[in-house]
Amino acid sequence: MSSFLDKRFASLEAYVPGEQPKDAKYIKLNTNESPYPPSPAVAEAARAEAEKLNLYCDPDCTLLRREAAALFGVGEENVLAFNGSDEVLEFAFMAYGAKIAFPSISYGFYPVFARLFGSDALKVPLREDMSIDHRDYLSLGRTVVIANPNAPTGLALSPGQIEEIVRSNSGSVVVIDEAYVDFGAESVIPLTKKYDNLLVTRTFSKSHSLAGARLGFGIAGEEIIRDLNTIRNSTNPYNVNRMTQAAGTAAIRDNELYMSRCRAVARTRDRIADELKKAGFELTASKANFLFVRGGGLSGEEIYSGLRKRGVLVRWFSGGAISDRVRVSVGTEEQMDVFLAELKELQNEKK
Ligand SMILES: *Cc1c(COP(=O)(O)O)cnc(C)c1O
């Protein structure tokens, strides 16, 4: 830290992303990316836009927003595009985060944004079984942020439970982060038509094979969208670059392909979960594209470092309340078979 840094940032602890190794020797199951490359039409659309990189991109993301509105079943005035959903979450904390509540175990960026913007943050504990008790969020009278399904547990609330939270906090914004919803939970986007205090965020990083392009969306009633657009235009009106706008538009046109891949990932997830349970591991009932695993006679660190030595990268959150577990992104069938075989060998070595 330099002596010039504003005191407000002196104690900031930045978010630490999962590692991105520079060599290709790992089976990468640590950052919940899609194991599949983008569809040919998406790669082609991005390549064609590369020819025009001398020109600024469309600050209104007109085409992309038109396609996204149709995909999400809302009006164009109800959707905005962002530089990853991290950006819309950042803006939501900036705009509505003075008093905020989120689960004590959830996406690691929430506490970072809370610190960055000096929020009065209430961290609500999970139940013993790692699920969210939606009643903890009723009538809180502060902004609420919940990932549904939650990360890294993969456990989901029902739309009815979320609606109760939204209805009982009508004077505050409720942000539902649907980063993983395409892998098996139910979206509450339809509720944005009924409630003016609901903001739903989406990302194309996981379900649409575009983590490297950075594309997320905010979906809400017109007033919240106007707020977020004001912040966007006060920071970077060109927040979604030209290649990403084209790639995102093409990805929506190929949505059926991506949804069938999500269903395949969900099937693989459930198959591997069954195998892990048979081998003595304990798992949450994940509806996301990852598994949250512990036990089997191994500590979280032993699983993480043992697998790493064997060429499989998983995510281990060291030092906190969940350090006995690892989060394993669901890759292809073949990748997951290697993961399972290596994990079982680790188990046998220990015996
Ligand atoms: C990955 C993730 C995000 C961020 O997605 P980007 O669009 O890549 O910024 C947001 N929320 C949760 C819960 C995530 O896991």
mmCIF file of C-alpha atoms and ligand atoms in Angstrom:
data_model
loop_
_atom_site.group_PDB
_atom_site.id
_atom_site.type_symbol
_atom_site.label_atom_id
_atom_site.label_comp_id
_atom_site.label_asym_id
_atom_site.label_seq_id
_atom_site.Cartn_x
_atom_site.Cartn_y
_atom_site.Cartn_z
ATOM 1 C CA MET A 1 0.000 0.000 0.000
ATOM 2 C CA SER A 2 1.371 3.421 -0.908
ATOM 3 C CA SER A 3 1.181 6.376 1.436
ATOM 4 C CA PHE A 4 -1.062 8.020 -1.176
ATOM 5 C CA LEU A 5 -3.915 5.513 -0.948
ATOM 6 C CA ASP A 6 -7.147 6.874 0.468
ATOM 7 C CA LYS A 7 -7.668 5.651 4.049
ATOM 8 C CA ARG A 8 -11.018 4.168 3.028
ATOM 9 C CA PHE A 9 -9.185 1.511 1.041
ATOM 10 C CA ALA A 10 -6.429 0.757 3.533
ATOM 11 C CA SER A 11 -8.114 -2.374 4.873
ATOM 12 C CA LEU A 12 -9.605 -3.573 1.599
ATOM 13 C CA GLU A 13 -9.183 -7.287 1.028
ATOM 14 C CA ALA A 14 -9.652 -7.893 -2.669
ATOM 15 C CA TYR A 15 -11.537 -10.825 -4.125
ATOM 16 C CA VAL A 16 -9.211 -13.678 -5.052
ATOM 17 C CA PRO A 17 -10.316 -15.418 -8.268
ATOM 18 C CA GLY A 18 -9.644 -19.113 -8.792
ATOM 19 C CA GLU A 19 -6.287 -19.751 -10.319
ATOM 20 C CA GLN A 20 -5.864 -19.662 -14.120
ATOM 21 C CA PRO A 21 -2.779 -21.793 -14.790
ATOM 22 C CA LYS A 22 -0.691 -20.738 -17.774
ATOM 23 C CA ASP A 23 0.090 -24.323 -18.765
ATOM 24 C CA ALA A 24 -2.538 -26.707 -20.083
ATOM 25 C CA LYS A 25 -1.542 -29.681 -17.969
ATOM 26 C CA TYR A 26 -4.503 -29.460 -15.600
ATOM 27 C CA ILE A 27 -8.073 -30.640 -15.818
ATOM 28 C CA LYS A 28 -9.556 -27.346 -14.720
ATOM 29 C CA LEU A 29 -12.494 -27.762 -12.344
ATOM 30 C CA ASN A 30 -11.867 -24.701 -10.174
ATOM 31 C CA THR A 31 -13.735 -21.684 -11.597
ATOM 32 C CA ASN A 32 -17.091 -23.045 -12.824
ATOM 33 C CA GLU A 33 -16.401 -22.234 -16.461
ATOM 34 C CA SER A 34 -18.110 -24.211 -19.209
ATOM 35 C CA PRO A 35 -15.899 -27.082 -20.405
ATOM 36 C CA TYR A 36 -17.158 -26.431 -23.957
ATOM 37 C CA PRO A 37 -15.887 -23.737 -26.342
ATOM 38 C CA PRO A 38 -18.378 -21.183 -27.702
ATOM 39 C CA SER A 39 -20.436 -22.288 -30.701
ATOM 40 C CA PRO A 40 -18.921 -21.656 -34.195
ATOM 41 C CA ALA A 41 -21.401 -18.819 -34.843
ATOM 42 C CA VAL A 42 -20.230 -17.030 -31.689
ATOM 43 C CA ALA A 43 -16.546 -17.301 -32.565
ATOM 44 C CA GLU A 44 -17.312 -16.111 -36.106
ATOM 45 C CA ALA A 45 -19.345 -13.122 -34.876
ATOM 46 C CA ALA A 46 -16.501 -12.034 -32.572
ATOM 47 C CA ARG A 47 -13.948 -12.441 -35.373
ATOM 48 C CA ALA A 48 -16.017 -10.287 -37.737
ATOM 49 C CA GLU A 49 -16.242 -7.511 -35.131
ATOM 50 C CA ALA A 50 -12.466 -7.582 -34.633
ATOM 51 C CA GLU A 51 -12.205 -5.827 -38.006
ATOM 52 C CA LYS A 52 -13.994 -2.809 -36.514
ATOM 53 C CA LEU A 53 -12.076 -2.436 -33.275
ATOM 54 C CA ASN A 54 -10.929 1.045 -34.303
ATOM 55 C CA LEU A 55 -14.496 2.246 -33.661
ATOM 56 C CA TYR A 56 -16.197 2.578 -30.290
ATOM 57 C CA CYS A 57 -18.887 0.035 -29.613
ATOM 58 C CA ASP A 58 -22.627 0.786 -29.349
ATOM 59 C CA PRO A 59 -23.025 2.197 -25.805
ATOM 60 C CA ASP A 60 -26.689 1.137 -25.789
ATOM 61 C CA CYS A 61 -25.966 -2.472 -26.797
ATOM 62 C CA THR A 62 -29.078 -2.145 -28.966
ATOM 63 C CA LEU A 63 -28.994 -5.499 -30.776
ATOM 64 C CA LEU A 64 -27.779 -7.448 -27.793
ATOM 65 C CA ARG A 65 -30.430 -5.974 -25.513
ATOM 66 C CA ARG A 66 -33.155 -6.709 -28.059
ATOM 67 C CA GLU A 67 -32.130 -10.387 -28.165
ATOM 68 C CA ALA A 68 -31.665 -10.540 -24.384
ATOM 69 C CA ALA A 69 -35.101 -9.030 -23.749
ATOM 70 C CA ALA A 70 -36.687 -11.708 -25.948
ATOM 71 C CA LEU A 71 -34.659 -14.440 -24.236
ATOM 72 C CA PHE A 72 -35.628 -13.290 -20.745
ATOM 73 C CA GLY A 73 -39.231 -12.502 -21.700
ATOM 74 C CA VAL A 74 -39.065 -8.836 -20.667
ATOM 75 C CA GLY A 75 -39.089 -5.469 -22.437
ATOM 76 C CA GLU A 76 -35.916 -3.866 -23.785
ATOM 77 C CA GLU A 77 -36.350 -1.175 -21.136
ATOM 78 C CA ASN A 78 -36.040 -3.900 -18.494
ATOM 79 C CA VAL A 79 -32.585 -5.212 -19.357
ATOM 80 C CA LEU A 80 -29.044 -3.825 -19.357
ATOM 81 C CA ALA A 81 -25.794 -5.488 -20.372
ATOM 82 C CA PHE A 82 -22.669 -5.366 -18.212
ATOM 83 C CA ASN A 83 -18.993 -6.276 -18.224
ATOM 84 C CA GLY A 84 -19.721 -9.578 -16.501
ATOM 85 C CA SER A 85 -22.348 -9.864 -13.807
ATOM 86 C CA ASP A 86 -19.669 -8.768 -11.329
ATOM 87 C CA GLU A 87 -20.152 -5.290 -12.778
ATOM 88 C CA VAL A 88 -23.906 -5.161 -12.241
ATOM 89 C CA LEU A 89 -23.414 -6.533 -8.717
ATOM 90 C CA GLU A 90 -20.806 -3.845 -8.077
ATOM 91 C CA PHE A 91 -23.216 -1.153 -9.286
ATOM 92 C CA ALA A 92 -26.027 -2.587 -7.146
ATOM 93 C CA PHE A 93 -23.817 -2.392 -4.037
ATOM 94 C CA MET A 94 -22.813 1.146 -5.040
ATOM 95 C CA ALA A 95 -26.411 2.249 -5.603
ATOM 96 C CA TYR A 96 -28.337 0.371 -2.922
ATOM 97 C CA GLY A 97 -25.730 -1.048 -0.528
ATOM 98 C CA ALA A 98 -25.626 1.452 2.368
ATOM 99 C CA LYS A 99 -27.495 -1.119 4.482
ATOM 100 C CA ILE A 100 -27.313 -4.592 3.044
ATOM 101 C CA ALA A 101 -27.755 -8.255 3.980
ATOM 102 C CA PHE A 102 -26.410 -11.421 2.366
ATOM 103 C CA PRO A 103 -25.646 -14.987 3.473
ATOM 104 C CA SER A 104 -22.478 -15.434 5.537
ATOM 105 C CA ILE A 105 -21.442 -18.167 3.107
ATOM 106 C CA SER A 106 -22.007 -17.103 -0.480
ATOM 107 C CA TYR A 107 -20.235 -15.530 -3.435
ATOM 108 C CA GLY A 108 -16.919 -14.129 -2.216
ATOM 109 C CA PHE A 109 -17.374 -10.845 -4.029
ATOM 110 C CA TYR A 110 -20.313 -9.675 -1.856
ATOM 111 C CA PRO A 111 -18.230 -8.896 1.260
ATOM 112 C CA VAL A 112 -15.575 -7.298 -0.952
ATOM 113 C CA PHE A 113 -18.107 -4.916 -2.519
ATOM 114 C CA ALA A 114 -19.561 -4.223 0.924
ATOM 115 C CA ARG A 115 -16.117 -3.166 2.173
ATOM 116 C CA LEU A 116 -15.369 -1.182 -0.970
ATOM 117 C CA PHE A 117 -18.543 0.883 -0.607
ATOM 118 C CA GLY A 118 -18.503 1.084 3.184
ATOM 119 C CA SER A 119 -21.783 -0.832 3.578
ATOM 120 C CA ASP A 120 -23.358 -1.649 6.891
ATOM 121 C CA ALA A 121 -23.438 -5.354 6.047
ATOM 122 C CA LEU A 122 -25.469 -7.983 7.876
ATOM 123 C CA LYS A 123 -24.066 -11.459 7.185
ATOM 124 C CA VAL A 124 -26.850 -13.946 7.767
ATOM 125 C CA PRO A 125 -25.720 -17.448 8.836
ATOM 126 C CA LEU A 126 -26.837 -20.508 6.888
ATOM 127 C CA ARG A 127 -28.661 -23.405 8.507
ATOM 128 C CA GLU A 128 -26.625 -26.354 9.810
ATOM 129 C CA ASP A 129 -27.227 -28.157 6.483
ATOM 130 C CA MET A 130 -25.846 -25.119 4.577
ATOM 131 C CA SER A 131 -29.244 -24.092 3.204
ATOM 132 C CA ILE A 132 -30.623 -20.545 3.324
ATOM 133 C CA ASP A 133 -33.641 -20.057 5.604
ATOM 134 C CA HIS A 134 -35.641 -17.552 3.570
ATOM 135 C CA ARG A 135 -37.481 -16.439 6.723
ATOM 136 C CA ASP A 136 -34.227 -14.836 7.937
ATOM 137 C CA TYR A 137 -34.660 -12.269 5.157
ATOM 138 C CA LEU A 138 -38.288 -11.299 5.668
ATOM 139 C CA SER A 139 -38.975 -7.629 6.506
ATOM 140 C CA LEU A 140 -35.298 -6.830 7.043
ATOM 141 C CA GLY A 141 -35.703 -3.284 5.781
ATOM 142 C CA ARG A 142 -32.308 -3.391 4.098
ATOM 143 C CA THR A 143 -31.077 -4.350 0.658
ATOM 144 C CA VAL A 144 -30.866 -8.128 0.273
ATOM 145 C CA VAL A 145 -28.476 -10.009 -2.012
ATOM 146 C CA ILE A 146 -28.917 -13.742 -2.520
ATOM 147 C CA ALA A 147 -27.329 -16.029 -5.087
ATOM 148 C CA ASN A 148 -29.891 -18.566 -6.273
ATOM 149 C CA PRO A 149 -28.659 -21.288 -6.464
ATOM 150 C CA ASN A 150 -26.258 -20.175 -3.748
ATOM 151 C CA ALA A 151 -22.516 -20.513 -4.219
ATOM 152 C CA PRO A 152 -20.610 -22.546 -3.255
ATOM 153 C CA THR A 153 -23.368 -24.745 -1.798
ATOM 154 C CA GLY A 154 -25.445 -25.101 -4.983
ATOM 155 C CA LEU A 155 -28.644 -25.089 -2.893
ATOM 156 C CA ALA A 156 -31.632 -23.187 -4.297
ATOM 157 C CA LEU A 157 -34.654 -21.368 -2.900
ATOM 158 C CA SER A 158 -38.041 -21.719 -4.618
ATOM 159 C CA PRO A 159 -39.585 -18.771 -6.492
ATOM 160 C CA GLY A 160 -42.317 -18.697 -3.832
ATOM 161 C CA GLN A 161 -39.749 -18.227 -1.059
ATOM 162 C CA ILE A 162 -38.002 -15.475 -3.001
ATOM 163 C CA GLU A 163 -41.310 -13.764 -3.679
ATOM 164 C CA GLU A 164 -41.977 -13.659 0.080
ATOM 165 C CA ILE A 165 -38.602 -11.954 0.606
ATOM 166 C CA VAL A 166 -39.308 -9.432 -2.164
ATOM 167 C CA ARG A 167 -42.845 -8.699 -0.979
ATOM 168 C CA SER A 168 -41.872 -8.253 2.677
ATOM 169 C CA ASN A 169 -39.033 -5.854 1.819
ATOM 170 C CA SER A 170 -41.001 -3.597 -0.505
ATOM 171 C CA GLY A 171 -39.043 -0.532 0.650
ATOM 172 C CA SER A 172 -35.662 -2.060 -0.257
ATOM 173 C CA VAL A 173 -34.050 -3.626 -3.299
ATOM 174 C CA VAL A 174 -33.722 -7.413 -3.421
ATOM 175 C CA VAL A 175 -30.957 -8.656 -5.727
ATOM 176 C CA ILE A 176 -31.187 -12.263 -6.896
ATOM 177 C CA ASP A 177 -27.941 -13.424 -8.496
ATOM 178 C CA GLU A 178 -28.931 -16.147 -10.969
ATOM 179 C CA ALA A 179 -25.404 -16.990 -12.177
ATOM 180 C CA TYR A 180 -26.202 -20.725 -11.991
ATOM 181 C CA VAL A 181 -29.946 -20.830 -12.564
ATOM 182 C CA ASP A 182 -29.680 -22.555 -15.974
ATOM 183 C CA PHE A 183 -28.283 -25.691 -14.357
ATOM 184 C CA GLY A 184 -31.463 -26.631 -12.537
ATOM 185 C CA ALA A 185 -33.139 -23.883 -10.489
ATOM 186 C CA GLU A 186 -36.136 -21.738 -11.373
ATOM 187 C CA SER A 187 -35.702 -18.110 -12.421
ATOM 188 C CA VAL A 188 -37.584 -15.253 -10.774
ATOM 189 C CA ILE A 189 -37.278 -12.964 -13.799
ATOM 190 C CA PRO A 190 -41.109 -13.097 -14.273
ATOM 191 C CA LEU A 191 -41.465 -11.483 -10.822
ATOM 192 C CA THR A 192 -39.632 -8.346 -12.021
ATOM 193 C CA LYS A 193 -42.916 -7.398 -13.764
ATOM 194 C CA LYS A 194 -44.803 -7.524 -10.507
ATOM 195 C CA TYR A 195 -42.282 -5.996 -8.072
ATOM 196 C CA ASP A 196 -40.373 -2.755 -8.661
ATOM 197 C CA ASN A 197 -37.803 -3.637 -5.947
ATOM 198 C CA LEU A 198 -36.481 -6.846 -7.553
ATOM 199 C CA LEU A 199 -33.219 -6.933 -9.524
ATOM 200 C CA VAL A 200 -32.173 -10.224 -11.148
ATOM 201 C CA THR A 201 -28.606 -10.662 -12.393
ATOM 202 C CA ARG A 202 -27.459 -13.158 -15.004
ATOM 203 C CA THR A 203 -24.106 -14.074 -16.471
ATOM 204 C CA PHE A 204 -23.060 -15.740 -19.713
ATOM 205 C CA SER A 205 -19.802 -16.856 -18.057
ATOM 206 C CA LYS A 206 -21.076 -20.229 -16.925
ATOM 207 C CA SER A 207 -24.089 -21.305 -18.983
ATOM 208 C CA HIS A 208 -23.059 -19.733 -22.305
ATOM 209 C CA SER A 209 -19.315 -20.476 -22.543
ATOM 210 C CA LEU A 210 -18.330 -16.783 -22.475
ATOM 211 C CA ALA A 211 -16.358 -16.345 -19.222
ATOM 212 C CA GLY A 212 -13.475 -14.787 -21.138
ATOM 213 C CA ALA A 213 -15.718 -12.312 -22.975
ATOM 214 C CA ARG A 214 -17.216 -10.823 -19.767
ATOM 215 C CA LEU A 215 -20.964 -10.527 -20.261
ATOM 216 C CA GLY A 216 -23.677 -10.192 -17.651
ATOM 217 C CA PHE A 217 -27.179 -8.746 -17.469
ATOM 218 C CA GLY A 218 -29.380 -6.911 -15.016
ATOM 219 C CA ILE A 219 -33.139 -7.438 -15.328
ATOM 220 C CA ALA A 220 -35.588 -5.275 -13.375
ATOM 221 C CA GLY A 221 -38.407 -2.772 -13.539
ATOM 222 C CA GLU A 222 -37.728 0.430 -15.455
ATOM 223 C CA GLU A 223 -36.744 2.534 -12.451
ATOM 224 C CA ILE A 224 -33.968 0.242 -11.196
ATOM 225 C CA ILE A 225 -32.732 -0.105 -14.774
ATOM 226 C CA ARG A 226 -32.575 3.687 -15.051
ATOM 227 C CA ASP A 227 -30.539 3.889 -11.809
ATOM 228 C CA LEU A 228 -28.069 1.290 -13.026
ATOM 229 C CA ASN A 229 -27.821 2.956 -16.410
ATOM 230 C CA THR A 230 -26.986 6.278 -14.762
ATOM 231 C CA ILE A 231 -24.154 4.634 -12.838
ATOM 232 C CA ARG A 232 -22.992 2.825 -15.962
ATOM 233 C CA ASN A 233 -22.940 6.078 -17.924
ATOM 234 C CA SER A 234 -21.115 7.772 -15.049
ATOM 235 C CA THR A 235 -18.321 5.212 -15.109
ATOM 236 C CA ASN A 236 -17.978 3.583 -18.533
ATOM 237 C CA PRO A 237 -20.723 3.849 -21.188
ATOM 238 C CA TYR A 238 -18.692 1.432 -23.356
ATOM 239 C CA ASN A 239 -18.715 -1.244 -20.691
ATOM 240 C CA VAL A 240 -19.506 -4.124 -23.074
ATOM 241 C CA ASN A 241 -16.992 -4.188 -25.885
ATOM 242 C CA ARG A 242 -17.786 -4.707 -29.550
ATOM 243 C CA MET A 243 -16.644 -8.326 -29.782
ATOM 244 C CA THR A 244 -18.555 -9.276 -26.653
ATOM 245 C CA GLN A 245 -21.759 -7.613 -27.860
ATOM 246 C CA ALA A 246 -21.556 -9.608 -31.101
ATOM 247 C CA ALA A 247 -20.615 -12.823 -29.329
ATOM 248 C CA GLY A 248 -23.470 -12.423 -26.841
ATOM 249 C CA THR A 249 -26.020 -11.741 -29.568
ATOM 250 C CA ALA A 250 -24.898 -14.853 -31.465
ATOM 251 C CA ALA A 251 -24.935 -16.918 -28.261
ATOM 252 C CA ILE A 252 -28.561 -15.997 -27.608
ATOM 253 C CA ARG A 253 -29.453 -17.073 -31.150
ATOM 254 C CA ASP A 254 -27.812 -20.435 -30.288
ATOM 255 C CA ASN A 255 -29.529 -20.585 -26.916
ATOM 256 C CA GLU A 256 -30.975 -24.064 -27.471
ATOM 257 C CA LEU A 257 -27.487 -25.492 -27.924
ATOM 258 C CA TYR A 258 -26.309 -23.891 -24.690
ATOM 259 C CA MET A 259 -29.345 -25.069 -22.772
ATOM 260 C CA SER A 260 -28.817 -28.633 -23.939
ATOM 261 C CA ARG A 261 -25.201 -28.399 -22.760
ATOM 262 C CA CYS A 262 -26.410 -27.140 -19.375
ATOM 263 C CA ARG A 263 -28.719 -30.147 -19.129
ATOM 264 C CA ALA A 264 -25.797 -32.444 -19.986
ATOM 265 C CA VAL A 265 -23.673 -30.823 -17.263
ATOM 266 C CA ALA A 266 -26.554 -31.314 -14.797
ATOM 267 C CA ARG A 267 -26.804 -35.019 -15.700
ATOM 268 C CA THR A 268 -23.046 -35.460 -15.250
ATOM 269 C CA ARG A 269 -23.254 -33.597 -11.922
ATOM 270 C CA ASP A 270 -25.920 -35.961 -10.607
ATOM 271 C CA ARG A 271 -24.087 -39.069 -11.794
ATOM 272 C CA ILE A 272 -20.814 -37.988 -10.157
ATOM 273 C CA ALA A 273 -22.658 -36.971 -6.986
ATOM 274 C CA ASP A 274 -24.092 -40.504 -6.712
ATOM 275 C CA GLU A 275 -20.646 -42.019 -7.223
ATOM 276 C CA LEU A 276 -19.113 -39.749 -4.596
ATOM 277 C CA LYS A 277 -21.791 -40.641 -2.056
ATOM 278 C CA LYS A 278 -21.128 -44.331 -2.705
ATOM 279 C CA ALA A 279 -17.460 -43.658 -1.988
ATOM 280 C CA GLY A 280 -18.319 -42.126 1.392
ATOM 281 C CA PHE A 281 -18.282 -38.413 0.585
ATOM 282 C CA GLU A 282 -20.881 -35.950 1.799
ATOM 283 C CA LEU A 283 -22.470 -33.508 -0.662
ATOM 284 C CA THR A 284 -25.035 -30.753 -0.783
ATOM 285 C CA ALA A 285 -27.909 -31.243 -3.287
ATOM 286 C CA SER A 286 -26.347 -28.896 -5.844
ATOM 287 C CA LYS A 287 -28.518 -27.372 -8.584
ATOM 288 C CA ALA A 288 -25.485 -25.580 -10.059
ATOM 289 C CA ASN A 289 -22.586 -26.613 -12.307
ATOM 290 C CA PHE A 290 -20.411 -27.573 -9.355
ATOM 291 C CA LEU A 291 -20.328 -30.025 -6.463
ATOM 292 C CA PHE A 292 -19.581 -29.067 -2.872
ATOM 293 C CA VAL A 293 -17.833 -32.026 -1.286
ATOM 294 C CA ARG A 294 -16.333 -33.128 1.989
ATOM 295 C CA GLY A 295 -15.403 -36.248 3.909
ATOM 296 C CA GLY A 296 -14.397 -39.604 2.484
ATOM 297 C CA GLY A 297 -11.621 -39.691 5.085
ATOM 298 C CA LEU A 298 -9.885 -36.658 3.566
ATOM 299 C CA SER A 299 -9.642 -33.018 4.636
ATOM 300 C CA GLY A 300 -10.433 -30.208 2.233
ATOM 301 C CA GLU A 301 -6.758 -29.426 1.911
ATOM 302 C CA GLU A 302 -5.850 -33.058 1.264
ATOM 303 C CA ILE A 303 -8.402 -33.285 -1.531
ATOM 304 C CA TYR A 304 -7.255 -29.987 -3.062
ATOM 305 C CA SER A 305 -3.510 -30.570 -2.930
ATOM 306 C CA GLY A 306 -3.718 -34.297 -3.661
ATOM 307 C CA LEU A 307 -5.780 -33.690 -6.786
ATOM 308 C CA ARG A 308 -3.516 -30.834 -7.821
ATOM 309 C CA LYS A 309 -0.493 -33.159 -7.784
ATOM 310 C CA ARG A 310 -2.504 -35.510 -9.975
ATOM 311 C CA GLY A 311 -3.337 -32.813 -12.502
ATOM 312 C CA VAL A 312 -6.873 -31.921 -11.403
ATOM 313 C CA LEU A 313 -7.575 -28.389 -10.132
ATOM 314 C CA VAL A 314 -10.510 -27.849 -7.768
ATOM 315 C CA ARG A 315 -11.349 -24.855 -5.536
ATOM 316 C CA TRP A 316 -10.519 -24.910 -1.851
ATOM 317 C CA PHE A 317 -11.519 -21.960 0.345
ATOM 318 C CA SER A 318 -8.799 -22.153 2.993
ATOM 319 C CA GLY A 319 -8.967 -20.857 6.499
ATOM 320 C CA GLY A 320 -12.700 -20.234 6.933
ATOM 321 C CA ALA A 321 -15.910 -22.009 7.869
ATOM 322 C CA ILE A 322 -15.886 -24.174 4.739
ATOM 323 C CA SER A 323 -12.215 -25.189 4.664
ATOM 324 C CA ASP A 324 -13.213 -28.838 5.207
ATOM 325 C CA ARG A 325 -14.791 -28.870 1.725
ATOM 326 C CA VAL A 326 -13.849 -28.364 -1.892
ATOM 327 C CA ARG A 327 -15.908 -27.011 -4.746
ATOM 328 C CA VAL A 328 -15.599 -29.019 -7.931
ATOM 329 C CA SER A 329 -16.827 -27.549 -11.228
ATOM 330 C CA VAL A 330 -18.631 -30.077 -13.389
ATOM 331 C CA GLY A 331 -16.702 -30.625 -16.610
ATOM 332 C CA THR A 332 -17.223 -33.137 -19.410
ATOM 333 C CA GLU A 333 -18.052 -36.772 -18.648
ATOM 334 C CA GLU A 334 -14.443 -37.703 -19.446
ATOM 335 C CA GLN A 335 -12.953 -35.015 -17.188
ATOM 336 C CA MET A 336 -15.226 -36.031 -14.339
ATOM 337 C CA ASP A 337 -14.315 -39.706 -14.719
ATOM 338 C CA VAL A 338 -10.647 -38.746 -14.338
ATOM 339 C CA PHE A 339 -11.516 -36.593 -11.305
ATOM 340 C CA LEU A 340 -13.412 -39.463 -9.694
ATOM 341 C CA ALA A 341 -10.681 -42.030 -10.377
ATOM 342 C CA GLU A 342 -7.948 -39.749 -8.997
ATOM 343 C CA LEU A 343 -9.992 -38.915 -5.913
ATOM 344 C CA LYS A 344 -10.611 -42.589 -5.176
ATOM 345 C CA GLU A 345 -6.886 -43.276 -5.503
ATOM 346 C CA LEU A 346 -6.176 -40.507 -3.021
ATOM 347 C CA GLN A 347 -8.649 -42.146 -0.661
ATOM 348 C CA ASN A 348 -6.942 -45.537 -1.033
ATOM 349 C CA GLU A 349 -3.498 -44.034 -0.444
ATOM 350 C CA LYS A 350 -4.676 -42.624 2.853
ATOM 351 C CA LYS A 351 -6.191 -45.904 4.093
HETATM 352 C C1 LIG B 1 -19.304 -16.454 -11.383
HETATM 353 C C2 LIG B 1 -20.260 -15.714 -10.546
HETATM 354 C C3 LIG B 1 -20.586 -14.382 -10.829
HETATM 355 C C4 LIG B 1 -19.792 -13.530 -11.784
HETATM 356 O O1 LIG B 1 -19.944 -13.806 -13.056
HETATM 357 P P1 LIG B 1 -19.248 -12.909 -14.174
HETATM 358 O O2 LIG B 1 -20.375 -12.650 -15.085
HETATM 359 O O3 LIG B 1 -18.188 -13.781 -14.741
HETATM 360 O O4 LIG B 1 -18.711 -11.658 -13.567
HETATM 361 C C5 LIG B 1 -21.581 -13.778 -10.108
HETATM 362 N N1 LIG B 1 -22.208 -14.414 -9.119
HETATM 363 C C6 LIG B 1 -21.901 -15.677 -8.786
HETATM 364 C C7 LIG B 1 -22.623 -16.337 -7.662
HETATM 365 C C8 LIG B 1 -20.917 -16.351 -9.478
HETATM 366 O O5 LIG B 1 -20.556 -17.586 -9.127
#
